[in-house]
Amino acid sequence: MPDSALAYAPAAFYSRDVLAVAEDLIGMTLLVDGVGGVIVETEAYDRDDPASHTFRGPTPRNAVMFGPPGHIYIYLSYGMHWCANIVSGEPGRASAVLLRALEPTVGLDRMARRRGLDNPALLCSGPGRLCQALGLTGSQNGLALTQPPFELLRRSHEPPIVSGPRIGISKAVERPWRFGWSGSKFLSKKF
């Protein structure tokens, strides 16, 4: 269980450059209705990024990304898997951080039931797995991360962070906008 003395990430945390937020999320603890763990992998996306959902402008699907920072943007990928992003930067900038993986630490039994398996290394290693394990769906799209059911706790120490190219995309793949906890066995893919 995370140290309850650690302060929740304030709204101002999200109102910064998407790359800074993506890196600073590594090592923070994300809980959804008391289930979750330590974020070990993220990817940054910006409006000027051809791999971003917002590159061509606002649509009903990506509207949350144009809204205030500190909200969650959840979309269905290929009609099969929910993916969760944290909106960051200035309102209207349409930047977000994709949550790629976390180390499950709280509510492992609930995550295992949702995922239909009990191997901790496979519970949240990938955006779709992470959402399934945490019970995230489109019904939470647009909610503020500063309010229930979410809790985002600051990291207790500086983790060893690595960066590299993003994965699972076909445009702007060379950008080193994927961040991860170096050596974590819970990453979706090694760096």
PDB file of C-alpha atoms in Angstrom:
ATOM      1  CA  MET A   1       0.000   0.000   0.000  1.00  0.00           C
ATOM      2  CA  PRO A   2       1.408   3.445  -0.822  1.00  0.00           C
ATOM      3  CA  ASP A   3       2.468   5.753   1.988  1.00  0.00           C
ATOM      4  CA  SER A   4      -0.640   7.797   2.771  1.00  0.00           C
ATOM      5  CA  ALA A   5       1.593  10.677   3.913  1.00  0.00           C
ATOM      6  CA  LEU A   6       2.593  11.289   0.301  1.00  0.00           C
ATOM      7  CA  ALA A   7       0.627  14.163  -1.199  1.00  0.00           C
ATOM      8  CA  TYR A   8      -1.551  13.630  -4.228  1.00  0.00           C
ATOM      9  CA  ALA A   9      -0.332  15.206  -7.435  1.00  0.00           C
ATOM     10  CA  PRO A  10      -1.910  18.693  -7.526  1.00  0.00           C
ATOM     11  CA  ALA A  11      -3.631  20.059 -10.618  1.00  0.00           C
ATOM     12  CA  ALA A  12      -0.532  22.181 -11.374  1.00  0.00           C
ATOM     13  CA  PHE A  13       1.502  18.991 -11.858  1.00  0.00           C
ATOM     14  CA  TYR A  14      -0.343  18.311 -15.123  1.00  0.00           C
ATOM     15  CA  SER A  15      -0.095  21.900 -16.446  1.00  0.00           C
ATOM     16  CA  ARG A  16       3.464  21.415 -17.685  1.00  0.00           C
ATOM     17  CA  ASP A  17       5.203  20.258 -20.833  1.00  0.00           C
ATOM     18  CA  VAL A  18       4.023  16.775 -21.852  1.00  0.00           C
ATOM     19  CA  LEU A  19       7.577  15.375 -21.874  1.00  0.00           C
ATOM     20  CA  ALA A  20       8.199  16.557 -18.307  1.00  0.00           C
ATOM     21  CA  VAL A  21       4.896  15.068 -17.131  1.00  0.00           C
ATOM     22  CA  ALA A  22       5.567  11.774 -18.949  1.00  0.00           C
ATOM     23  CA  GLU A  23       8.958  11.430 -17.269  1.00  0.00           C
ATOM     24  CA  ASP A  24       7.784  12.596 -13.839  1.00  0.00           C
ATOM     25  CA  LEU A  25       4.921  10.078 -13.800  1.00  0.00           C
ATOM     26  CA  ILE A  26       7.465   7.238 -13.680  1.00  0.00           C
ATOM     27  CA  GLY A  27       7.563   6.048 -10.074  1.00  0.00           C
ATOM     28  CA  MET A  28       4.245   7.640  -9.072  1.00  0.00           C
ATOM     29  CA  THR A  29       1.459   5.397  -7.785  1.00  0.00           C
ATOM     30  CA  LEU A  30      -1.858   5.352  -9.623  1.00  0.00           C
ATOM     31  CA  LEU A  31      -4.915   3.911  -7.908  1.00  0.00           C
ATOM     32  CA  VAL A  32      -8.414   3.566  -9.357  1.00  0.00           C
ATOM     33  CA  ASP A  33     -10.977   2.715  -6.682  1.00  0.00           C
ATOM     34  CA  GLY A  34      -8.095   1.544  -4.486  1.00  0.00           C
ATOM     35  CA  VAL A  35      -6.555  -0.751  -7.133  1.00  0.00           C
ATOM     36  CA  GLY A  36      -3.283  -0.039  -8.931  1.00  0.00           C
ATOM     37  CA  GLY A  37       0.434   0.345  -8.562  1.00  0.00           C
ATOM     38  CA  VAL A  38       3.592   2.176  -9.541  1.00  0.00           C
ATOM     39  CA  ILE A  39       3.747   3.657 -13.037  1.00  0.00           C
ATOM     40  CA  VAL A  40       6.769   2.183 -14.827  1.00  0.00           C
ATOM     41  CA  GLU A  41       6.205   3.184 -18.476  1.00  0.00           C
ATOM     42  CA  THR A  42       4.657   6.141 -20.325  1.00  0.00           C
ATOM     43  CA  GLU A  43       4.627   7.732 -23.784  1.00  0.00           C
ATOM     44  CA  ALA A  44       4.163  11.412 -24.641  1.00  0.00           C
ATOM     45  CA  TYR A  45       1.959  12.753 -27.450  1.00  0.00           C
ATOM     46  CA  ASP A  46       1.631  16.391 -28.527  1.00  0.00           C
ATOM     47  CA  ARG A  47      -0.652  18.266 -30.933  1.00  0.00           C
ATOM     48  CA  ASP A  48       2.227  18.819 -33.394  1.00  0.00           C
ATOM     49  CA  ASP A  49       2.997  15.097 -33.333  1.00  0.00           C
ATOM     50  CA  PRO A  50       1.752  13.186 -36.403  1.00  0.00           C
ATOM     51  CA  ALA A  51       1.231  10.103 -34.191  1.00  0.00           C
ATOM     52  CA  SER A  52      -1.185  11.984 -31.907  1.00  0.00           C
ATOM     53  CA  HIS A  53      -4.960  11.667 -32.108  1.00  0.00           C
ATOM     54  CA  THR A  54      -5.095  15.479 -32.131  1.00  0.00           C
ATOM     55  CA  PHE A  55      -2.745  16.121 -35.053  1.00  0.00           C
ATOM     56  CA  ARG A  56      -5.634  16.878 -37.424  1.00  0.00           C
ATOM     57  CA  GLY A  57      -7.631  18.905 -34.910  1.00  0.00           C
ATOM     58  CA  PRO A  58     -10.487  18.372 -32.485  1.00  0.00           C
ATOM     59  CA  THR A  59     -13.087  15.648 -32.938  1.00  0.00           C
ATOM     60  CA  PRO A  60     -15.732  14.234 -30.590  1.00  0.00           C
ATOM     61  CA  ARG A  61     -13.346  11.328 -29.859  1.00  0.00           C
ATOM     62  CA  ASN A  62     -10.313  13.443 -28.862  1.00  0.00           C
ATOM     63  CA  ALA A  63     -12.138  16.435 -27.309  1.00  0.00           C
ATOM     64  CA  VAL A  64     -10.869  15.617 -23.797  1.00  0.00           C
ATOM     65  CA  MET A  65      -7.279  16.170 -24.963  1.00  0.00           C
ATOM     66  CA  PHE A  66      -8.146  19.790 -25.826  1.00  0.00           C
ATOM     67  CA  GLY A  67      -9.637  20.386 -22.388  1.00  0.00           C
ATOM     68  CA  PRO A  68      -8.000  21.157 -19.081  1.00  0.00           C
ATOM     69  CA  PRO A  69      -4.904  19.252 -17.975  1.00  0.00           C
ATOM     70  CA  GLY A  70      -5.226  16.646 -15.248  1.00  0.00           C
ATOM     71  CA  HIS A  71      -8.108  14.799 -16.869  1.00  0.00           C
ATOM     72  CA  ILE A  72      -8.084  11.286 -18.263  1.00  0.00           C
ATOM     73  CA  TYR A  73      -8.543  10.604 -21.968  1.00  0.00           C
ATOM     74  CA  ILE A  74      -9.655   7.011 -22.567  1.00  0.00           C
ATOM     75  CA  TYR A  75     -10.204   5.618 -26.029  1.00  0.00           C
ATOM     76  CA  LEU A  76     -10.864   2.229 -27.567  1.00  0.00           C
ATOM     77  CA  SER A  77      -7.929   0.988 -29.653  1.00  0.00           C
ATOM     78  CA  TYR A  78      -8.775  -1.101 -32.730  1.00  0.00           C
ATOM     79  CA  GLY A  79     -12.209  -1.749 -31.226  1.00  0.00           C
ATOM     80  CA  MET A  80     -10.704  -4.103 -28.630  1.00  0.00           C
ATOM     81  CA  HIS A  81      -8.613  -2.467 -25.888  1.00  0.00           C
ATOM     82  CA  TRP A  82      -9.145   0.629 -23.767  1.00  0.00           C
ATOM     83  CA  CYS A  83      -6.117   2.930 -23.472  1.00  0.00           C
ATOM     84  CA  ALA A  84      -5.728   5.649 -20.826  1.00  0.00           C
ATOM     85  CA  ASN A  85      -3.920   8.962 -21.238  1.00  0.00           C
ATOM     86  CA  ILE A  86      -3.321  11.855 -18.869  1.00  0.00           C
ATOM     87  CA  VAL A  87      -4.007  15.258 -20.440  1.00  0.00           C
ATOM     88  CA  SER A  88      -1.156  17.693 -19.797  1.00  0.00           C
ATOM     89  CA  GLY A  89       0.185  21.080 -20.819  1.00  0.00           C
ATOM     90  CA  GLU A  90      -1.885  24.188 -21.436  1.00  0.00           C
ATOM     91  CA  PRO A  91      -5.630  23.870 -22.062  1.00  0.00           C
ATOM     92  CA  GLY A  92      -6.157  23.651 -25.815  1.00  0.00           C
ATOM     93  CA  ARG A  93      -2.620  22.345 -26.439  1.00  0.00           C
ATOM     94  CA  ALA A  94      -3.954  18.785 -26.821  1.00  0.00           C
ATOM     95  CA  SER A  95      -1.046  16.963 -25.202  1.00  0.00           C
ATOM     96  CA  ALA A  96      -1.367  13.712 -23.291  1.00  0.00           C
ATOM     97  CA  VAL A  97       0.677  10.948 -21.709  1.00  0.00           C
ATOM     98  CA  LEU A  98      -0.253   7.361 -22.547  1.00  0.00           C
ATOM     99  CA  LEU A  99      -0.017   5.050 -19.538  1.00  0.00           C
ATOM    100  CA  ARG A 100       1.817   2.016 -20.959  1.00  0.00           C
ATOM    101  CA  ALA A 101       2.568  -0.073 -17.858  1.00  0.00           C
ATOM    102  CA  LEU A 102       2.578  -0.172 -14.092  1.00  0.00           C
ATOM    103  CA  GLU A 103       3.887  -2.493 -11.419  1.00  0.00           C
ATOM    104  CA  PRO A 104       0.796  -3.826  -9.642  1.00  0.00           C
ATOM    105  CA  THR A 105       1.022  -3.325  -5.880  1.00  0.00           C
ATOM    106  CA  VAL A 106      -2.523  -2.828  -4.544  1.00  0.00           C
ATOM    107  CA  GLY A 107      -5.584  -4.987  -5.230  1.00  0.00           C
ATOM    108  CA  LEU A 108      -3.780  -7.740  -7.107  1.00  0.00           C
ATOM    109  CA  ASP A 109      -6.679 -10.132  -6.516  1.00  0.00           C
ATOM    110  CA  ARG A 110      -9.141  -7.750  -8.230  1.00  0.00           C
ATOM    111  CA  MET A 111      -6.718  -7.166 -11.105  1.00  0.00           C
ATOM    112  CA  ALA A 112      -6.187 -10.921 -11.522  1.00  0.00           C
ATOM    113  CA  ARG A 113      -9.960 -11.516 -11.682  1.00  0.00           C
ATOM    114  CA  ARG A 114     -10.408  -8.771 -14.268  1.00  0.00           C
ATOM    115  CA  ARG A 115      -7.541 -10.084 -16.386  1.00  0.00           C
ATOM    116  CA  GLY A 116      -8.261 -13.792 -15.889  1.00  0.00           C
ATOM    117  CA  LEU A 117      -4.682 -14.544 -14.839  1.00  0.00           C
ATOM    118  CA  ASP A 118      -2.521 -14.156 -11.765  1.00  0.00           C
ATOM    119  CA  ASN A 119       0.995 -13.494 -13.096  1.00  0.00           C
ATOM    120  CA  PRO A 120       1.805 -10.003 -11.699  1.00  0.00           C
ATOM    121  CA  ALA A 121       4.211  -9.301 -14.583  1.00  0.00           C
ATOM    122  CA  LEU A 122       1.343  -9.671 -17.082  1.00  0.00           C
ATOM    123  CA  LEU A 123      -1.393  -7.807 -15.218  1.00  0.00           C
ATOM    124  CA  CYS A 124      -0.544  -4.243 -16.322  1.00  0.00           C
ATOM    125  CA  SER A 125       2.288  -4.544 -18.875  1.00  0.00           C
ATOM    126  CA  GLY A 126       0.732  -2.754 -21.823  1.00  0.00           C
ATOM    127  CA  PRO A 127      -1.927  -0.041 -22.229  1.00  0.00           C
ATOM    128  CA  GLY A 128      -4.812  -2.458 -22.821  1.00  0.00           C
ATOM    129  CA  ARG A 129      -3.813  -4.783 -19.991  1.00  0.00           C
ATOM    130  CA  LEU A 130      -3.394  -1.818 -17.641  1.00  0.00           C
ATOM    131  CA  CYS A 131      -6.897  -0.526 -18.362  1.00  0.00           C
ATOM    132  CA  GLN A 132      -8.473  -3.963 -18.021  1.00  0.00           C
ATOM    133  CA  ALA A 133      -6.688  -4.604 -14.701  1.00  0.00           C
ATOM    134  CA  LEU A 134      -7.702  -1.206 -13.289  1.00  0.00           C
ATOM    135  CA  GLY A 135     -11.258  -1.416 -14.602  1.00  0.00           C
ATOM    136  CA  LEU A 136     -10.825   1.630 -16.864  1.00  0.00           C
ATOM    137  CA  THR A 137     -13.292   2.026 -19.739  1.00  0.00           C
ATOM    138  CA  GLY A 138     -14.806   4.821 -21.766  1.00  0.00           C
ATOM    139  CA  SER A 139     -17.159   5.564 -18.866  1.00  0.00           C
ATOM    140  CA  GLN A 140     -14.283   7.333 -17.054  1.00  0.00           C
ATOM    141  CA  ASN A 141     -13.235   9.362 -20.109  1.00  0.00           C
ATOM    142  CA  GLY A 142     -12.897  13.035 -19.179  1.00  0.00           C
ATOM    143  CA  LEU A 143     -12.824  12.593 -15.397  1.00  0.00           C
ATOM    144  CA  ALA A 144     -10.382  14.640 -13.308  1.00  0.00           C
ATOM    145  CA  LEU A 145      -7.449  12.710 -11.877  1.00  0.00           C
ATOM    146  CA  THR A 146      -7.539  14.929  -8.790  1.00  0.00           C
ATOM    147  CA  GLN A 147     -10.866  13.392  -7.688  1.00  0.00           C
ATOM    148  CA  PRO A 148     -12.184   9.895  -6.913  1.00  0.00           C
ATOM    149  CA  PRO A 149     -12.037   7.232  -8.192  1.00  0.00           C
ATOM    150  CA  PHE A 150      -8.456   8.289  -8.948  1.00  0.00           C
ATOM    151  CA  GLU A 151      -5.522   8.749  -6.604  1.00  0.00           C
ATOM    152  CA  LEU A 152      -2.119   9.701  -7.982  1.00  0.00           C
ATOM    153  CA  LEU A 153       0.568   9.664  -5.328  1.00  0.00           C
ATOM    154  CA  ARG A 154       3.945  11.311  -5.657  1.00  0.00           C
ATOM    155  CA  ARG A 155       6.947   9.067  -5.925  1.00  0.00           C
ATOM    156  CA  SER A 156       8.927   8.486  -2.739  1.00  0.00           C
ATOM    157  CA  HIS A 157      12.299   8.600  -4.512  1.00  0.00           C
ATOM    158  CA  GLU A 158      13.819   9.301  -7.920  1.00  0.00           C
ATOM    159  CA  PRO A 159      13.697   6.099  -9.994  1.00  0.00           C
ATOM    160  CA  PRO A 160      16.273   5.249 -12.677  1.00  0.00           C
ATOM    161  CA  ILE A 161      14.541   6.458 -15.867  1.00  0.00           C
ATOM    162  CA  VAL A 162      15.360   5.575 -19.456  1.00  0.00           C
ATOM    163  CA  SER A 163      13.848   6.919 -22.663  1.00  0.00           C
ATOM    164  CA  GLY A 164      13.572   5.631 -26.183  1.00  0.00           C
ATOM    165  CA  PRO A 165      11.387   5.491 -29.281  1.00  0.00           C
ATOM    166  CA  ARG A 166       7.671   4.967 -28.858  1.00  0.00           C
ATOM    167  CA  ILE A 167       6.191   1.635 -29.865  1.00  0.00           C
ATOM    168  CA  GLY A 168       3.014   0.504 -31.585  1.00  0.00           C
ATOM    169  CA  ILE A 169       2.823   3.527 -33.909  1.00  0.00           C
ATOM    170  CA  SER A 170       3.808   4.117 -37.529  1.00  0.00           C
ATOM    171  CA  LYS A 171       4.500   7.881 -37.557  1.00  0.00           C
ATOM    172  CA  ALA A 172       7.207   9.835 -35.710  1.00  0.00           C
ATOM    173  CA  VAL A 173       8.554   6.578 -34.280  1.00  0.00           C
ATOM    174  CA  GLU A 174      12.058   8.050 -33.966  1.00  0.00           C
ATOM    175  CA  ARG A 175      11.058  10.474 -31.197  1.00  0.00           C
ATOM    176  CA  PRO A 176      12.455   9.320 -27.829  1.00  0.00           C
ATOM    177  CA  TRP A 177       9.162  10.072 -26.097  1.00  0.00           C
ATOM    178  CA  ARG A 178       8.746   6.731 -24.335  1.00  0.00           C
ATOM    179  CA  PHE A 179       9.877   6.718 -20.706  1.00  0.00           C
ATOM    180  CA  GLY A 180      10.363   3.813 -18.356  1.00  0.00           C
ATOM    181  CA  TRP A 181      11.769   2.582 -15.079  1.00  0.00           C
ATOM    182  CA  SER A 182      15.132   1.134 -16.068  1.00  0.00           C
ATOM    183  CA  GLY A 183      15.246  -2.637 -15.561  1.00  0.00           C
ATOM    184  CA  SER A 184      11.614  -3.013 -14.449  1.00  0.00           C
ATOM    185  CA  LYS A 185      10.175  -6.469 -15.156  1.00  0.00           C
ATOM    186  CA  PHE A 186       6.751  -4.854 -15.568  1.00  0.00           C
ATOM    187  CA  LEU A 187       7.478  -2.879 -18.768  1.00  0.00           C
ATOM    188  CA  SER A 188       5.396  -3.638 -21.866  1.00  0.00           C
ATOM    189  CA  LYS A 189       8.637  -3.986 -23.840  1.00  0.00           C
ATOM    190  CA  LYS A 190      12.296  -3.630 -22.856  1.00  0.00           C
ATOM    191  CA  PHE A 191      14.156  -0.496 -23.866  1.00  0.00           C
TER     192      PHE A 191
END
